[in-house]
Coordinates of C-alpha atoms and ligand atoms in Angstrom, one line a residue:
M1 CA 17.5 -18.2 -26.0
S2 CA 13.9 -18.5 -27.5
A3 CA 12.3 -15.1 -28.1
G4 CA 9.0 -16.7 -27.0
R5 CA 5.5 -15.8 -28.2
R6 CA 5.1 -12.2 -29.5
A7 CA 2.5 -9.9 -31.0
E8 CA 2.8 -6.9 -33.3
V9 CA 1.3 -3.9 -31.6
G10 CA 1.3 -0.7 -33.5
G11 CA 4.1 -2.0 -35.7
V12 CA 6.2 -3.0 -32.6
S13 CA 7.0 -6.6 -31.7
V14 CA 6.1 -7.2 -28.1
P15 CA 7.0 -10.3 -26.0
L16 CA 3.9 -11.9 -24.4
E17 CA 5.5 -14.3 -21.9
H18 CA 7.2 -14.0 -18.5
L19 CA 10.9 -13.3 -18.2
I20 CA 12.2 -15.7 -15.6
G21 CA 15.9 -16.3 -15.0
G22 CA 16.8 -14.6 -18.3
E23 CA 14.5 -16.8 -20.4
W24 CA 11.0 -16.2 -21.9
V25 CA 8.6 -18.7 -20.3
G26 CA 5.0 -19.2 -21.3
S27 CA 1.9 -20.2 -19.4
E28 CA -0.9 -22.5 -20.5
Q29 CA -3.4 -19.8 -19.8
T30 CA -3.4 -16.3 -21.3
F31 CA -5.4 -13.1 -20.8
A32 CA -6.5 -10.7 -23.5
S33 CA -5.2 -7.2 -23.7
R34 CA -7.5 -4.9 -25.6
S35 CA -6.8 -1.3 -26.7
P36 CA -9.1 1.4 -25.2
L37 CA -8.5 3.3 -28.5
D38 CA -10.5 0.6 -30.4
W39 CA -12.1 -1.7 -27.9
D40 CA -14.4 -3.4 -30.3
A41 CA -11.6 -4.5 -32.6
G42 CA -10.8 -7.3 -30.1
P43 CA -7.6 -8.3 -28.4
I44 CA -4.3 -6.8 -29.4
A45 CA -2.3 -9.4 -27.5
D46 CA -2.8 -12.6 -25.6
V47 CA -0.5 -12.4 -22.7
A48 CA 0.7 -15.2 -20.5
R49 CA -1.4 -15.6 -17.4
G50 CA 1.0 -16.7 -14.5
D51 CA -0.1 -18.9 -11.6
Q52 CA 1.3 -20.2 -8.4
A53 CA 4.0 -22.2 -10.2
T54 CA 5.0 -19.2 -12.2
A55 CA 5.4 -17.1 -9.1
D56 CA 7.4 -19.8 -7.3
A57 CA 9.7 -20.2 -10.4
A58 CA 10.2 -16.4 -10.6
V59 CA 11.1 -16.1 -6.9
Q60 CA 13.5 -19.0 -7.2
A61 CA 15.1 -17.3 -10.2
A62 CA 15.3 -14.0 -8.4
T63 CA 16.9 -15.6 -5.4
A64 CA 19.7 -17.1 -7.7
G65 CA 19.9 -13.7 -9.6
F66 CA 20.3 -11.9 -6.3
A67 CA 23.3 -14.0 -5.4
V68 CA 25.1 -12.5 -8.4
W69 CA 23.6 -9.0 -8.8
G70 CA 23.7 -8.3 -5.1
S71 CA 27.4 -9.1 -5.0
W72 CA 28.3 -6.6 -7.8
T73 CA 29.8 -3.3 -6.7
P74 CA 27.6 -0.1 -7.0
A75 CA 29.8 1.0 -9.9
Q76 CA 29.2 -2.3 -11.8
R77 CA 25.4 -2.0 -11.2
A78 CA 25.4 1.7 -12.2
E79 CA 27.0 0.8 -15.6
V80 CA 24.1 -1.6 -16.4
M81 CA 21.6 0.9 -15.2
H82 CA 22.9 3.6 -17.5
K83 CA 22.9 1.1 -20.4
M84 CA 19.3 0.4 -19.6
A85 CA 18.6 4.2 -19.8
D86 CA 20.4 4.4 -23.1
L87 CA 18.2 1.5 -24.5
I88 CA 15.0 3.2 -23.2
E89 CA 16.0 6.4 -25.0
A90 CA 16.8 4.4 -28.2
N91 CA 13.4 2.8 -28.1
N92 CA 11.5 5.9 -27.2
D93 CA 8.9 6.0 -30.0
D94 CA 8.1 2.2 -29.9
I95 CA 7.5 2.4 -26.1
A96 CA 5.3 5.4 -26.6
M97 CA 3.2 3.7 -29.3
V98 CA 2.7 0.5 -27.4
E99 CA 1.7 2.4 -24.2
S100 CA -0.7 4.5 -26.2
L101 CA -2.4 1.5 -27.7
D102 CA -2.3 -0.6 -24.6
M103 CA -3.5 1.9 -22.0
G104 CA -4.8 4.8 -24.1
F105 CA -2.1 7.1 -22.8
M106 CA -1.5 10.3 -24.9
Y107 CA 1.1 9.4 -27.5
E108 CA 2.7 12.9 -27.5
S109 CA 3.1 12.9 -23.7
M110 CA 4.8 9.5 -23.8
K111 CA 7.0 10.4 -26.8
N112 CA 8.1 13.8 -25.6
R113 CA 8.1 13.4 -21.8
L114 CA 7.3 10.1 -20.1
V115 CA 9.6 7.6 -21.8
A116 CA 12.5 10.0 -21.2
R117 CA 11.4 10.2 -17.6
G118 CA 11.7 6.4 -17.5
A119 CA 15.3 6.7 -18.6
T120 CA 15.9 9.4 -16.1
N121 CA 14.7 7.2 -13.3
F122 CA 17.4 4.6 -14.2
R123 CA 20.1 7.3 -14.5
L124 CA 19.1 9.0 -11.2
Y125 CA 19.4 5.8 -9.3
A126 CA 22.6 4.7 -11.1
D127 CA 24.1 8.0 -9.9
L128 CA 22.6 8.0 -6.4
I129 CA 23.9 4.5 -5.6
L130 CA 27.4 5.7 -6.1
E131 CA 26.9 8.5 -3.6
H132 CA 25.1 6.3 -1.2
E133 CA 28.1 6.1 1.1
E134 CA 28.6 4.2 4.3
R135 CA 28.5 6.3 7.4
T136 CA 31.6 6.0 9.7
W137 CA 32.1 7.7 13.1
D138 CA 33.9 7.3 16.4
A139 CA 31.9 7.0 19.6
K140 CA 32.1 5.1 22.9
N141 CA 35.7 4.1 22.2
M142 CA 34.6 2.4 19.1
R143 CA 34.8 2.7 15.3
N144 CA 31.2 2.6 14.0
V145 CA 30.5 1.8 10.4
V146 CA 27.0 1.4 8.8
Q147 CA 27.0 -1.0 5.9
R148 CA 24.1 -1.0 3.5
M149 CA 23.3 -4.5 2.4
P150 CA 21.0 -5.3 -0.6
A151 CA 17.9 -6.9 0.9
G152 CA 17.1 -9.8 -1.5
P153 CA 14.4 -10.5 -4.1
A154 CA 12.0 -7.6 -4.4
V155 CA 8.4 -7.9 -5.7
V156 CA 7.4 -4.7 -7.6
I157 CA 3.7 -4.4 -8.4
T158 CA 2.5 -1.6 -10.5
P159 CA -0.9 -0.1 -11.6
W160 CA -2.4 0.4 -15.1
N161 CA -2.2 4.2 -15.2
A162 CA 1.2 5.6 -16.4
P163 CA 2.5 2.0 -16.4
F164 CA 5.8 2.6 -18.1
M165 CA 6.9 5.6 -16.0
L166 CA 5.7 4.1 -12.7
S167 CA 7.4 0.8 -13.4
T168 CA 10.8 2.4 -14.0
W169 CA 10.3 4.6 -10.9
K170 CA 9.9 1.6 -8.8
L171 CA 12.3 -0.9 -10.5
A172 CA 15.3 1.5 -10.7
P173 CA 15.9 2.0 -6.9
A174 CA 15.4 -1.7 -6.2
L175 CA 17.9 -2.7 -8.8
A176 CA 20.4 0.1 -7.9
A177 CA 20.3 -1.0 -4.3
G178 CA 21.4 -4.5 -5.4
N179 CA 18.1 -6.3 -5.1
S180 CA 16.8 -8.7 -7.8
V181 CA 13.3 -7.8 -9.0
I182 CA 10.1 -9.6 -10.0
H183 CA 7.9 -7.1 -11.8
K184 CA 4.2 -7.8 -11.9
P185 CA 2.5 -5.1 -14.1
A186 CA -1.3 -4.5 -14.2
E187 CA -3.4 -6.8 -16.4
W188 CA -5.1 -3.8 -18.0
S189 CA -1.8 -2.4 -19.4
P190 CA 0.9 -5.2 -19.4
L191 CA 2.7 -4.5 -22.6
S192 CA 5.2 -1.6 -22.0
A193 CA 6.5 -3.7 -19.1
A194 CA 7.3 -6.5 -21.6
L195 CA 9.3 -4.1 -23.7
L196 CA 11.2 -2.9 -20.6
A197 CA 12.0 -6.5 -19.6
E198 CA 13.3 -7.2 -23.1
L199 CA 15.6 -4.2 -22.8
S200 CA 16.9 -5.6 -19.5
L201 CA 18.4 -8.6 -21.4
E202 CA 20.4 -6.3 -23.6
A203 CA 21.4 -4.0 -20.8
G204 CA 23.4 -6.8 -19.2
F205 CA 21.6 -7.7 -16.0
P206 CA 22.8 -11.2 -14.9
P207 CA 20.1 -13.9 -15.4
G208 CA 17.5 -13.7 -12.6
A209 CA 18.3 -10.2 -11.6
Y210 CA 15.4 -8.8 -13.6
N211 CA 12.3 -10.9 -13.9
L212 CA 8.8 -10.1 -15.3
V213 CA 5.7 -12.0 -14.4
Q214 CA 2.4 -11.3 -16.3
G215 CA -1.0 -12.1 -15.0
I216 CA -3.9 -11.3 -12.8
G217 CA -3.4 -9.5 -9.4
E218 CA -5.5 -11.9 -7.3
E219 CA -3.7 -14.9 -8.9
V220 CA 0.0 -14.5 -9.6
G221 CA 0.2 -11.2 -7.8
A222 CA -1.1 -12.7 -4.6
A223 CA 1.2 -15.7 -5.0
L224 CA 4.2 -13.5 -5.4
V225 CA 3.6 -11.3 -2.3
S226 CA 2.9 -14.4 -0.2
N227 CA 6.2 -16.1 -1.0
P228 CA 8.4 -16.3 2.1
D229 CA 11.7 -15.9 0.1
V230 CA 10.7 -12.4 -1.0
R231 CA 12.5 -9.7 1.0
R232 CA 10.9 -6.5 -0.1
I233 CA 7.5 -5.7 -1.6
T234 CA 6.9 -2.3 -3.2
F235 CA 3.4 -1.6 -4.5
T236 CA 1.6 1.2 -6.3
G237 CA -2.2 0.8 -6.7
S238 CA -5.5 1.2 -4.8
P239 CA -5.8 1.3 -1.0
Q240 CA -8.0 -1.8 -1.2
T241 CA -5.3 -3.9 -2.9
G242 CA -2.7 -2.3 -0.6
R243 CA -4.5 -3.8 2.4
H244 CA -4.4 -7.3 0.9
I245 CA -0.7 -7.0 0.1
G246 CA 0.0 -5.4 3.5
K247 CA -1.5 -8.5 5.2
A248 CA 0.7 -10.8 3.1
A249 CA 3.8 -8.7 3.9
A250 CA 2.9 -8.8 7.6
E251 CA 2.5 -12.6 7.5
N252 CA 6.1 -13.0 6.3
L253 CA 7.4 -9.9 8.1
V254 CA 8.6 -8.3 4.9
P255 CA 9.1 -4.6 4.6
F256 CA 6.4 -3.1 2.3
T257 CA 5.8 0.3 0.7
A258 CA 2.5 1.4 -0.8
E259 CA 1.8 4.3 -3.0
L260 CA -2.0 4.4 -3.0
G261 CA -4.9 6.6 -4.2
G262 CA -5.4 10.3 -3.9
K263 CA -8.2 12.8 -3.6
G264 CA -6.1 16.0 -3.7
P265 CA -7.5 19.4 -2.9
M266 CA -6.8 22.3 -5.2
I267 CA -7.2 25.4 -3.0
I268 CA -7.7 28.6 -4.9
F269 CA -7.7 31.9 -2.9
A270 CA -9.2 35.2 -4.2
D271 CA -5.7 36.7 -4.5
A272 CA -4.5 33.9 -6.9
D273 CA -3.6 34.4 -10.5
L274 CA -7.0 33.4 -11.5
D275 CA -6.3 32.7 -15.2
A276 CA -3.5 30.4 -14.3
A277 CA -5.4 28.7 -11.6
A278 CA -8.6 28.1 -13.7
H279 CA -6.5 26.8 -16.6
R280 CA -4.7 24.4 -14.3
A281 CA -8.0 23.4 -12.7
A282 CA -9.5 22.4 -16.1
W283 CA -6.3 20.5 -16.9
Q284 CA -7.0 18.3 -13.8
F285 CA -9.0 16.4 -16.4
D286 CA -5.7 15.4 -18.0
D287 CA -5.3 11.7 -18.8
S288 CA -9.0 11.6 -18.4
G289 CA -8.5 12.0 -14.6
Q290 CA -6.6 8.7 -14.3
V291 CA -3.9 10.4 -12.2
C292 CA -3.4 9.7 -8.5
L293 CA -1.9 13.2 -7.9
A294 CA -4.7 15.1 -9.5
G295 CA -6.3 18.0 -7.6
T296 CA -9.8 16.5 -7.9
R297 CA -11.4 18.7 -5.3
L298 CA -11.6 22.3 -6.3
L299 CA -11.9 24.5 -3.2
V300 CA -12.5 28.1 -4.3
E301 CA -12.8 31.2 -2.1
E302 CA -16.5 32.2 -2.1
S303 CA -15.9 35.8 -3.3
I304 CA -14.5 34.6 -6.6
R305 CA -16.9 31.7 -7.2
E306 CA -18.6 33.1 -10.4
E307 CA -15.4 34.6 -11.9
F308 CA -13.5 31.3 -11.3
L309 CA -16.3 29.1 -12.8
A310 CA -16.6 31.3 -15.9
K311 CA -12.9 30.9 -16.6
F312 CA -12.8 27.2 -15.7
H313 CA -15.6 26.5 -18.1
E314 CA -13.8 28.4 -20.9
H315 CA -10.8 26.2 -20.5
A316 CA -12.8 23.0 -20.0
D317 CA -14.9 23.7 -23.1
A318 CA -11.6 23.9 -25.2
L319 CA -10.6 20.3 -24.3
V320 CA -10.7 18.0 -27.3
L321 CA -11.6 14.3 -26.7
G322 CA -10.3 11.9 -29.2
D323 CA -7.7 9.3 -30.3
S324 CA -4.7 9.4 -27.9
R325 CA -2.4 9.0 -30.9
E326 CA -3.5 12.4 -32.5
D327 CA -1.7 15.5 -31.4
T328 CA -4.9 17.5 -31.7
T329 CA -6.4 15.4 -28.9
D330 CA -6.3 16.6 -25.3
L331 CA -8.2 13.7 -23.5
G332 CA -8.1 10.1 -24.5
P333 CA -10.5 7.3 -23.4
L334 CA -10.7 5.6 -20.1
V335 CA -8.6 2.4 -19.8
H336 CA -11.4 -0.2 -19.8
P337 CA -15.2 -0.4 -20.1
D338 CA -15.4 -1.6 -16.5
H339 CA -13.5 1.4 -15.3
R340 CA -15.8 3.7 -17.2
S341 CA -18.8 2.0 -15.6
N342 CA -17.3 2.6 -12.2
V343 CA -16.7 6.3 -13.0
H344 CA -20.3 6.6 -14.2
G345 CA -21.6 4.8 -11.1
F346 CA -20.1 7.6 -9.0
V347 CA -21.8 10.2 -11.1
E348 CA -25.2 8.4 -11.0
R349 CA -25.0 8.0 -7.3
A350 CA -24.1 11.7 -6.9
R351 CA -27.3 12.6 -8.9
Q352 CA -29.4 10.4 -6.7
N353 CA -27.8 12.0 -3.6
G354 CA -28.9 15.5 -4.7
D355 CA -25.4 16.7 -5.8
T356 CA -25.5 19.2 -8.7
I357 CA -23.9 18.0 -11.9
V358 CA -22.5 21.4 -13.1
R359 CA -21.1 20.0 -16.4
G360 CA -20.7 16.7 -18.2
G361 CA -21.9 13.6 -16.3
A362 CA -22.2 11.0 -19.1
P363 CA -20.2 8.5 -21.1
V364 CA -19.4 9.4 -24.7
E365 CA -21.2 7.1 -27.1
S366 CA -19.2 4.8 -29.4
S367 CA -15.9 5.2 -27.5
L368 CA -14.5 4.8 -24.0
H369 CA -14.3 8.5 -23.3
Y370 CA -16.2 10.1 -20.4
E371 CA -17.3 13.8 -20.5
P372 CA -15.2 16.1 -18.3
T373 CA -17.5 16.4 -15.3
L374 CA -17.8 19.0 -12.5
I375 CA -20.0 18.3 -9.5
E376 CA -21.1 20.6 -6.8
P377 CA -21.8 18.3 -3.9
R378 CA -24.7 18.7 -1.5
S379 CA -22.4 18.3 1.4
N380 CA -18.7 17.5 2.2
D381 CA -19.9 14.0 3.1
S382 CA -21.0 13.2 -0.5
E383 CA -19.3 10.1 -1.9
V384 CA -17.8 12.1 -4.8
V385 CA -15.9 14.3 -2.3
Q386 CA -14.8 11.5 -0.1
S387 CA -13.8 8.7 -2.6
E388 CA -11.3 8.5 -5.3
I389 CA -13.1 8.3 -8.7
F390 CA -10.0 8.1 -10.9
G391 CA -11.8 9.5 -13.9
P392 CA -12.5 13.0 -15.4
V393 CA -14.7 14.0 -12.5
L394 CA -13.9 17.0 -10.3
T395 CA -15.9 18.4 -7.4
F396 CA -16.4 22.1 -6.7
Q397 CA -16.8 23.6 -3.2
T398 CA -16.4 27.1 -1.8
F399 CA -14.9 28.3 1.4
A400 CA -15.3 31.5 3.4
N401 CA -11.8 31.8 4.9
E402 CA -8.4 30.2 5.3
D403 CA -9.5 28.0 8.3
E404 CA -12.4 26.6 6.4
A405 CA -10.2 25.9 3.4
I406 CA -7.8 23.9 5.5
E407 CA -10.6 22.0 7.2
L408 CA -12.1 21.0 3.9
A409 CA -8.7 20.1 2.4
N410 CA -7.9 17.8 5.3
S411 CA -11.4 16.2 5.5
T412 CA -10.9 13.0 3.5
A413 CA -9.1 9.8 4.5
Y414 CA -6.5 10.4 1.7
G415 CA -3.4 12.6 1.9
L416 CA -1.3 12.2 -1.3
S417 CA -1.0 15.7 -2.8
A418 CA -2.5 19.2 -2.6
M419 CA -2.2 22.5 -4.5
V420 CA -2.4 26.0 -3.0
W421 CA -3.0 28.9 -5.4
T422 CA -2.3 32.3 -3.8
T423 CA 0.1 35.2 -4.4
S424 CA 0.7 35.6 -0.7
Q425 CA 3.9 33.9 0.5
D426 CA 2.7 34.0 4.2
R427 CA -0.6 32.3 3.3
A428 CA 1.2 29.7 1.1
E429 CA 3.4 28.9 4.1
R430 CA 0.6 28.8 6.6
V431 CA -1.8 26.8 4.6
G432 CA 0.8 24.5 3.0
R433 CA 2.1 23.6 6.5
A434 CA -1.4 22.9 7.9
L435 CA -2.2 20.3 5.2
R436 CA -2.0 16.6 6.0
T437 CA -0.5 15.4 2.8
G438 CA 2.7 14.0 1.3
L439 CA 3.1 16.7 -1.3
V440 CA 2.1 20.4 -1.6
W441 CA 2.5 22.4 -4.8
V442 CA 2.1 26.2 -4.6
N443 CA 1.0 27.8 -7.9
T444 CA 2.3 24.8 -9.9
F445 CA 1.7 21.1 -10.3
L446 CA 3.4 17.8 -11.0
V447 CA 7.0 19.1 -11.5
R448 CA 9.3 17.9 -8.7
D449 CA 12.9 17.1 -7.9
L450 CA 13.2 13.3 -8.0
T451 CA 15.4 13.2 -4.9
A452 CA 12.6 14.7 -2.8
P453 CA 10.5 12.2 -0.7
F454 CA 7.3 11.0 -2.5
G455 CA 4.4 9.3 -0.8
G456 CA 1.2 9.8 1.0
C457 CA -0.4 10.2 4.4
G458 CA -3.5 8.4 5.6
I459 CA -4.9 5.8 3.2
S460 CA -2.7 7.3 0.4
G461 CA 0.3 5.2 1.4
I462 CA 2.9 3.8 3.6
G463 CA 6.6 4.8 3.3
R464 CA 8.3 7.2 0.9
E465 CA 9.9 6.8 -2.5
G466 CA 12.2 9.2 -4.2
G467 CA 16.0 9.7 -4.0
D468 CA 17.6 8.1 -1.0
H469 CA 14.3 7.2 0.6
A470 CA 13.7 4.4 -1.9
L471 CA 17.4 3.2 -1.6
E472 CA 17.0 3.0 2.2
F473 CA 13.8 0.9 1.8
H474 CA 15.6 -1.5 -0.5
S475 CA 18.6 -1.9 1.8
D476 CA 19.2 -3.7 5.1
L477 CA 21.5 -1.7 7.4
K478 CA 24.2 -3.3 9.5
T479 CA 26.2 -1.5 12.1
F480 CA 29.9 -2.7 12.7
M481 CA 31.4 -1.7 16.1
V482 CA 35.1 -2.3 16.5
L483 CA 36.8 -1.6 19.9
D484 CA 39.5 1.1 19.5
G485 CA 43.0 -0.4 19.4
S486 CA 41.7 -4.0 19.4
V487 CA 42.6 -4.7 15.7
S488 CA 45.7 -3.7 13.6
S489 CA 46.2 -3.8 9.9
Ligands
NAD1 P1 -5.1 -2.0 -8.2 O1 -4.8 -1.9 -6.8 O2 -6.4 -2.6 -8.7 O3 -4.0 -2.9 -9.0 C1 -2.6 -2.5 -8.9 C2 -1.7 -3.8 -9.1 O4 -2.0 -4.7 -8.1 C3 -2.0 -4.5 -10.4 O5 -0.8 -4.9 -11.0 C4 -2.8 -5.7 -9.9 O6 -2.8 -6.8 -10.8 C5 -2.2 -6.0 -8.6 N1 -3.0 -6.7 -7.7 C6 -4.4 -6.7 -7.5 N2 -4.7 -7.5 -6.5 C7 -3.6 -8.1 -6.0 C8 -3.3 -9.0 -4.9 N3 -4.3 -9.5 -4.2 N4 -2.1 -9.3 -4.7 C9 -1.0 -8.8 -5.4 N5 -1.2 -7.9 -6.4 C10 -2.5 -7.6 -6.7 O7 -4.9 -0.6 -8.8 P2 -5.1 0.0 -10.2 O8 -6.6 0.1 -10.5 O9 -4.2 -0.8 -11.2 O10 -4.5 1.5 -10.1 C11 -5.2 2.6 -9.8 C12 -4.9 2.9 -8.3 O11 -3.5 3.2 -8.2 C13 -5.6 4.3 -7.9 O12 -6.0 4.1 -6.6 C14 -4.5 5.3 -8.0 O13 -4.6 6.4 -7.2 C15 -3.3 4.4 -7.5 N6 -2.0 5.0 -7.9 C16 -1.2 5.6 -7.0 C17 0.0 6.2 -7.3 C18 0.9 6.8 -6.3 O14 2.0 7.1 -6.6 N7 0.4 7.0 -5.1 C19 0.3 6.2 -8.7 C20 -0.5 5.7 -9.6 C21 -1.7 5.0 -9.2

């Protein structure tokens, strides 16, 4: 098998083509991937730019691959999934370096945490599929059995932030359930997905079970989600793209999950551990704010306003902007100049709107960094409160009491995640239960058990990932009903 066109990225050899039916396949057209760490140095890779024909070929290969992979037992699939996890672990540092260069992600976080999480995602679903038992019961003079059937080829579309971890999080349950996959990563950070696809060849997936298509969302992405032979679509990205994909899914009556944007409230009561809360609040600038789960709206009890702000600034002042590969750096650059312009556009419009820029508010010269920014809006209707910015921009609002905190927290169209900081268990319960959101953390952030449901309310998403929830989505259920005494063995 030809290894196809490749590029050296940070000393790592990366495939630049599509993986279709177990073969590397090129396209006439390419698109350039540049590193946000050194944008002006020019492209680090020219990646194949798939089109309608690429999408059709990938779905055809995935249909053939499904006929094999979908017929394997859960135990056979689990073995390959564990092998995939072993290979991810063995290639930890290469994946970390490529992701850091391609997307600007912090190298240390990748190396010490997120690549391992990718392996865990494969192991988790390898184990869960073995426990995913059929349900059997007697009722109405019948033996009832629920069989879980793999659904068919699944299109998996992922965003540019945390691309490696999110790709594994979405691919693993689809594969474990017995579906073949066609992965379409984001065009701003396509390279770690190429490494992952290459590992799939070594892991032992049958040809066509694991496919990768590179290219532009509106081109090959749109062609994939419109293909009538696709049986599942799972998407992580913006609400705007989610709407387009949802329409394509509806046209073909294909089940669709969407993990979309967030505008999480971080509610800090006067009785909270203020040092811990202020530290955590300043660290919502982590990954330069390119985190869907971030608590980007700081809602602080009025009585602790000044004390909180003093502590927050102390922590925010200590954040070091720099090269994502250096372990002395806290915040890397934004992914793309266009994205930085978008982020700055929000801040400029906030200024014009009469919102107060409390700190930051400008791009950093000669790099793609953006100053960690805090804005006190003129009103809760301000655009910076109501829209996802996806950069290092937080808003600051105060509340007088619990009811007002809940009202403000629930006042956007989003509902992905929230934080409540208080030392009162009763308050944590009351407030946490009143929030319209998919996730609530009390006095902590990000850490979660991967079997818990994950997803958003409102425009933050449709459906739930995590544990059995994702396996259910990727399966078709069939109920057998056999009249008692009508068959004998
Ligand atoms: P995006 O919606 O622009 O793109 C996401 C993916 O969709 C990319 O691969 C893109 O190529 C593809 N795409 C674009 N148009 C398409 C089309 N018409 N048909 C098919 N595919 C298409 O999102 P993004 O800018 O890459 O990512 C940022 C967004 O993702 C933010 O809103 C963020 O909050 C969200 N996000 C959500 C979660 C979550 O778990 N809820 C996690 C990470 C990111």
